[in-house]
Amino acid sequence: MGADLHDIRYVRIGCDDLDTSVRFATDILGLELMERDGNRAYLRGDDRDHNICYTQGRESGQVTGWEVASLDALDEAAKAFEASGVTVRAGTSEERELRRVRGLIVVSDPTGNIIELVARPDACGRRYFPTRDAGILNFSHVGLHTRNPSADEAFWVRNLGGKVSDWIGDAALIRINDVHHNVALFPSTRAGIQHVNFQVESIDDIMRSFYHLQKNNVRIVFGPGRHPTSGARFLYFQGPDDIVYEYSTGVRLITAEDEKTYVPRQFPKAESSFCMWGSVPDIPEFRVPQPNGSAVARAA
Ligand SMILES: O=C(O)c1cccc(O)c1O
Ligand SMILES: [Fe+2]
């Protein structure tokens, strides 16, 4: 039995320049700055205490954090990893402190993506109050680079308790709760975070941000569009440190009732599998090879 992940909790992203990343997150993305010192900054787009921790220095790496229900569940997860030959490291007290959690274990997927499992993260008694109203409802999913889609998918399914909701080519969209996907694994040549998704309230927020981002010279890299897989309408844009951010609205839920009959669907690696409206991605991992061998260039 694999770990029982309840939800995504945080991402940690090493930054070239903390000020630049914080300014982007607050003024463009619409997150609330919760805490900051010279080495790290904590931001959120929902009622959790933080969703993103930016750390000074790209070399501090990229990590995703996932919540389990209790310290006991975390112990169970550690035992299950060991039983199946997965190297698991217990977090240090300093690491737990910096992540604002009581329990922490760390594993890697076959690609080398660092995956942290946490228990009893700090709750926050104040509601989310951003400086820019982007209509964010909550932090929802991450895209990860994968060098070995079948091995990483198997790791998520067997060791982390994930279920594949759909595939686009070899990319698996995987859920750990009733959201269509909490993680998606995109074939690539490296490890790391490929994109970070926040759900927004409506298509109006997507379109308002589309104009706001253009006005602020932020590069739109995909959309506005609609995913046939989750049904969500989306907008992707380029942030600092090579991170792409996605707003989306209307992500499909696969409930316990739906699950009785749900069968994951295989979508071909085609433009129409990423966007049913015809938007063309300027994101390497989403690009579809053309019959003549050249990649599609986004119309200026
Ligand atoms: O929402 C989706 O279905 C989706 C599909 C492809 C790529 C993504 O980032 C997605 O969020
Ligand atoms: Fe996404």
Coordinates of C-alpha atoms and ligand atoms in Angstrom, one line a residue:
M1 CA 0.0 0.0 0.0
G2 CA 1.3 3.4 -0.9
A3 CA 1.1 6.7 1.0
D4 CA -2.3 8.3 1.5
L5 CA -1.9 11.8 0.2
H6 CA -4.8 14.1 0.9
D7 CA -3.8 17.2 -0.9
I8 CA -1.0 19.2 -2.4
R9 CA 0.4 21.5 0.3
Y10 CA 3.2 23.7 -1.0
V11 CA 5.9 24.2 -3.6
R12 CA 9.4 25.4 -2.7
I13 CA 11.2 27.3 -5.5
G14 CA 14.8 28.4 -5.5
C15 CA 15.0 31.9 -7.0
D16 CA 17.7 34.0 -8.7
D17 CA 16.4 37.1 -6.9
L18 CA 13.9 36.9 -4.1
D19 CA 12.6 40.5 -4.6
T20 CA 11.8 39.8 -8.2
S21 CA 9.9 36.6 -7.4
V22 CA 8.0 38.2 -4.5
R23 CA 7.0 41.2 -6.6
F24 CA 5.8 38.9 -9.4
A25 CA 3.8 36.8 -7.0
T26 CA 2.1 39.7 -5.3
D27 CA 1.6 42.3 -8.1
I28 CA 1.1 39.9 -11.0
L29 CA 0.0 36.5 -9.8
G30 CA -2.1 37.9 -6.9
L31 CA -0.7 36.1 -3.9
E32 CA -0.6 37.4 -0.4
L33 CA 2.9 37.7 1.2
M34 CA 2.7 36.1 4.6
E35 CA 6.3 36.2 5.9
R36 CA 9.7 37.1 4.5
D37 CA 13.3 37.4 5.5
G38 CA 16.5 37.7 3.6
N39 CA 16.5 34.0 2.5
R40 CA 12.9 33.1 2.0
A41 CA 9.4 34.3 1.4
Y42 CA 6.0 32.6 2.1
L43 CA 3.0 33.4 -0.1
R44 CA -0.5 32.1 -0.4
G45 CA -3.6 32.2 -2.6
D46 CA -6.0 30.4 -0.2
D47 CA -6.6 29.8 3.5
R48 CA -3.6 27.6 4.0
D49 CA -0.7 29.3 5.8
H50 CA 1.4 29.2 2.6
N51 CA 1.3 27.6 -0.9
I52 CA 4.7 28.8 -2.2
C53 CA 8.0 29.3 -0.3
Y54 CA 10.5 31.1 -2.5
T55 CA 14.1 30.5 -1.4
Q56 CA 17.1 32.6 -2.3
G57 CA 19.3 30.9 -4.9
R58 CA 18.2 28.7 -7.8
E59 CA 20.5 26.0 -6.4
S60 CA 18.2 25.7 -3.3
G61 CA 16.1 23.6 -5.8
Q62 CA 12.5 22.9 -6.4
V63 CA 10.3 20.7 -4.2
T64 CA 6.6 19.8 -3.9
G65 CA 5.0 19.2 -0.5
W66 CA 2.0 16.8 0.0
E67 CA -0.2 16.5 3.1
V68 CA -1.1 13.3 4.8
A69 CA -3.8 13.1 7.5
S70 CA -1.7 12.5 10.6
L71 CA 1.7 11.8 12.1
D72 CA 0.7 8.1 12.2
A73 CA -0.2 8.1 8.5
L74 CA 3.3 9.6 7.9
D75 CA 4.9 6.8 9.8
E76 CA 2.9 4.3 7.8
A77 CA 4.0 5.9 4.6
A78 CA 7.6 5.8 5.7
K79 CA 7.3 2.1 6.4
A80 CA 5.6 1.4 3.1
F81 CA 8.4 3.2 1.2
E82 CA 11.0 1.2 3.0
A83 CA 9.2 -2.0 2.3
S84 CA 9.1 -1.3 -1.4
G85 CA 12.8 -0.3 -1.5
V86 CA 12.2 3.5 -1.8
T87 CA 14.8 5.5 0.0
V88 CA 13.1 7.7 2.6
R89 CA 14.7 10.4 4.7
A90 CA 13.2 12.0 7.8
G91 CA 13.1 15.8 7.8
T92 CA 15.3 17.6 10.4
S93 CA 13.7 19.8 13.0
E94 CA 15.0 22.8 11.2
E95 CA 13.4 21.6 7.9
R96 CA 10.1 21.0 9.8
E97 CA 10.3 24.5 11.2
L98 CA 11.0 26.1 7.8
R99 CA 8.0 24.3 6.3
R100 CA 5.7 25.0 9.3
V101 CA 4.9 21.3 9.8
R102 CA 5.1 18.8 12.6
G103 CA 6.0 15.8 10.5
L104 CA 8.2 15.6 7.4
I105 CA 9.6 12.8 5.3
V106 CA 11.4 13.2 1.9
V107 CA 11.5 10.8 -1.1
S108 CA 12.4 11.2 -4.8
D109 CA 10.6 10.0 -7.9
P110 CA 12.7 8.0 -10.4
T111 CA 13.4 11.2 -12.3
G112 CA 14.8 12.8 -9.2
N113 CA 12.0 15.2 -8.3
I114 CA 12.0 15.8 -4.6
I115 CA 8.7 15.0 -3.0
E116 CA 8.0 15.9 0.6
L117 CA 5.2 14.3 2.7
V118 CA 4.0 16.4 5.6
A119 CA 1.7 16.0 8.6
R120 CA 0.1 18.6 10.8
P121 CA 1.0 21.7 8.8
D122 CA 0.3 25.0 10.5
A123 CA -3.3 26.2 10.0
C124 CA -3.9 30.0 9.6
G125 CA -6.7 31.9 11.4
R126 CA -6.8 34.7 8.9
R127 CA -8.5 34.6 5.5
Y128 CA -6.6 35.1 2.3
F129 CA -6.4 38.8 1.5
P130 CA -4.4 39.6 -1.7
T131 CA -3.2 43.0 -2.9
R132 CA -4.2 42.3 -6.5
D133 CA -7.6 40.6 -6.9
A134 CA -6.9 37.9 -9.5
G135 CA -10.0 35.9 -8.4
I136 CA -7.8 33.1 -7.0
L137 CA -9.8 30.4 -5.1
N138 CA -7.0 28.0 -4.2
F139 CA -3.7 26.4 -5.0
S140 CA -4.6 23.3 -7.1
H141 CA -1.9 21.4 -9.0
V142 CA 1.6 21.2 -10.2
G143 CA 3.2 20.0 -13.5
L144 CA 6.4 18.1 -13.0
H145 CA 9.1 17.4 -15.6
T146 CA 9.7 13.6 -16.1
R147 CA 12.6 11.9 -17.8
N148 CA 10.9 8.6 -17.5
P149 CA 7.1 8.9 -17.8
S150 CA 6.2 5.2 -17.2
A151 CA 8.5 4.9 -14.1
D152 CA 7.4 8.2 -12.5
E153 CA 3.7 7.4 -13.2
A154 CA 4.2 3.9 -11.6
F155 CA 5.8 5.7 -8.6
W156 CA 2.9 8.0 -8.2
V157 CA 0.3 5.2 -8.6
R158 CA 2.1 2.5 -6.5
N159 CA 3.9 4.4 -3.9
L160 CA 2.0 7.6 -3.6
G161 CA -1.6 6.3 -4.0
G162 CA -2.3 8.4 -7.1
K163 CA -4.9 7.5 -9.8
V164 CA -4.5 8.4 -13.4
S165 CA -7.4 10.5 -14.6
D166 CA -6.3 10.9 -18.2
W167 CA -3.2 10.7 -20.4
I168 CA -2.1 13.1 -23.2
G169 CA 0.4 11.1 -25.1
D170 CA 2.7 9.8 -22.4
A171 CA 1.9 12.6 -19.9
A172 CA -0.3 11.3 -17.0
L173 CA -2.7 13.6 -15.2
I174 CA -2.9 12.1 -11.7
R175 CA -5.3 12.7 -8.8
I176 CA -4.9 12.0 -5.1
N177 CA -8.3 13.4 -4.1
D178 CA -11.4 14.2 -6.1
V179 CA -9.8 17.0 -8.2
H180 CA -9.2 15.7 -11.8
H181 CA -5.5 16.1 -11.3
N182 CA -3.2 17.3 -8.5
V183 CA -0.1 16.5 -10.4
A184 CA 0.7 16.0 -14.1
L185 CA 3.9 14.4 -15.4
F186 CA 5.2 15.9 -18.6
P187 CA 7.9 14.2 -20.6
S188 CA 11.1 16.3 -20.6
T189 CA 14.8 16.0 -20.4
R190 CA 15.2 17.2 -16.8
A191 CA 13.6 17.2 -13.3
G192 CA 11.8 20.0 -11.7
I193 CA 8.5 21.9 -11.6
Q194 CA 7.0 22.5 -15.0
H195 CA 4.0 24.7 -14.0
V196 CA 2.1 25.8 -10.9
N197 CA -1.7 26.0 -11.0
F198 CA -4.1 28.2 -9.1
Q199 CA -7.8 27.9 -9.6
V200 CA -9.7 31.2 -10.2
E201 CA -13.4 31.9 -9.7
S202 CA -14.6 32.3 -13.3
I203 CA -13.8 32.9 -16.9
D204 CA -14.1 36.6 -16.2
D205 CA -11.0 36.3 -14.0
I206 CA -9.1 34.5 -16.7
M207 CA -10.0 37.2 -19.2
R208 CA -9.3 40.1 -16.8
S209 CA -5.9 38.6 -16.1
F210 CA -5.3 38.1 -19.8
Y211 CA -5.5 41.9 -20.3
H212 CA -3.8 42.7 -17.0
L213 CA -0.8 40.5 -17.8
Q214 CA -0.5 41.9 -21.3
K215 CA -0.6 45.5 -20.0
N216 CA 2.2 44.5 -17.6
N217 CA 4.3 42.9 -20.3
V218 CA 4.1 39.4 -18.8
R219 CA 4.6 36.8 -21.5
I220 CA 1.4 34.8 -22.1
V221 CA 2.6 31.3 -23.1
F222 CA -0.7 29.5 -23.6
G223 CA -4.4 30.5 -23.8
P224 CA -6.9 31.7 -23.1
G225 CA -8.1 28.2 -23.8
R226 CA -9.9 25.1 -22.6
H227 CA -8.5 21.7 -21.6
P228 CA -10.6 18.9 -23.0
T229 CA -9.2 16.6 -20.2
S230 CA -10.3 18.5 -17.0
G231 CA -12.7 20.8 -18.8
A232 CA -11.0 23.8 -17.2
R233 CA -10.6 27.1 -19.0
F234 CA -7.0 28.3 -18.6
L235 CA -4.3 30.9 -19.1
Y236 CA -0.6 30.2 -18.7
F237 CA 2.1 32.9 -18.3
Q238 CA 5.8 33.0 -17.7
G239 CA 7.1 33.8 -14.3
P240 CA 10.7 34.3 -13.0
D241 CA 13.1 31.4 -12.5
D242 CA 11.7 29.4 -15.5
I243 CA 8.4 28.7 -13.8
V244 CA 5.2 28.8 -15.8
Y245 CA 2.0 29.8 -13.8
E246 CA -1.5 28.7 -14.8
Y247 CA -4.8 30.1 -13.8
S248 CA -7.7 27.8 -14.5
T249 CA -11.4 27.6 -13.7
G250 CA -13.9 24.8 -13.7
V251 CA -11.6 21.8 -13.2
R252 CA -13.6 18.6 -13.2
L253 CA -14.1 16.6 -10.0
I254 CA -14.1 12.8 -10.0
T255 CA -16.0 12.0 -6.9
A256 CA -16.2 8.6 -5.0
E257 CA -19.5 8.0 -6.9
D258 CA -17.9 8.9 -10.3
E259 CA -14.9 6.7 -9.5
K260 CA -17.1 3.5 -9.6
T261 CA -17.4 3.9 -13.4
Y262 CA -14.6 6.3 -14.3
V263 CA -12.1 5.0 -16.9
P264 CA -9.0 7.1 -17.6
R265 CA -8.9 8.3 -21.2
Q266 CA -6.0 8.3 -23.6
F267 CA -5.8 11.5 -25.6
P268 CA -3.3 11.7 -28.4
K269 CA -0.4 14.0 -28.3
A270 CA -2.1 16.6 -30.5
E271 CA -2.9 20.3 -30.2
S272 CA -6.6 19.6 -29.7
S273 CA -5.7 17.5 -26.6
F274 CA -4.3 20.5 -24.9
C275 CA -6.8 23.1 -26.0
M276 CA -10.2 22.5 -27.5
W277 CA -10.5 26.2 -28.6
G278 CA -7.4 26.1 -30.8
S279 CA -4.9 28.1 -28.7
V280 CA -1.3 27.0 -29.4
P281 CA 1.1 26.5 -26.5
D282 CA 4.5 28.2 -26.4
I283 CA 5.6 25.7 -23.7
P284 CA 8.2 23.2 -24.8
E285 CA 6.6 20.2 -23.0
F286 CA 3.2 20.9 -24.5
R287 CA 4.4 21.4 -28.1
V288 CA 3.3 18.9 -30.6
P289 CA 5.6 17.7 -33.4
Q290 CA 4.4 18.7 -36.8
P291 CA 4.3 16.4 -39.8
N292 CA 7.2 18.3 -41.4
G293 CA 9.2 18.0 -38.2
S294 CA 9.1 21.7 -37.2
A295 CA 7.5 22.8 -34.0
V296 CA 4.5 25.2 -34.2
A297 CA 5.5 28.7 -33.5
R298 CA 2.9 30.8 -31.7
A299 CA 1.4 33.5 -33.9
A300 CA 2.7 36.9 -32.8
Ligands
LIG1 O1 -6.4 20.8 -16.8 C1 -6.0 20.0 -17.6 O2 -6.7 19.1 -18.0 C2 -4.6 20.1 -18.1 C3 -4.2 19.5 -19.3 C4 -2.9 19.6 -19.8 C5 -2.0 20.4 -19.2 C6 -2.4 21.1 -18.0 O3 -1.5 21.9 -17.4 C7 -3.6 20.9 -17.5 O4 -3.9 21.6 -16.3
FE2 FE -2.2 22.5 -15.5

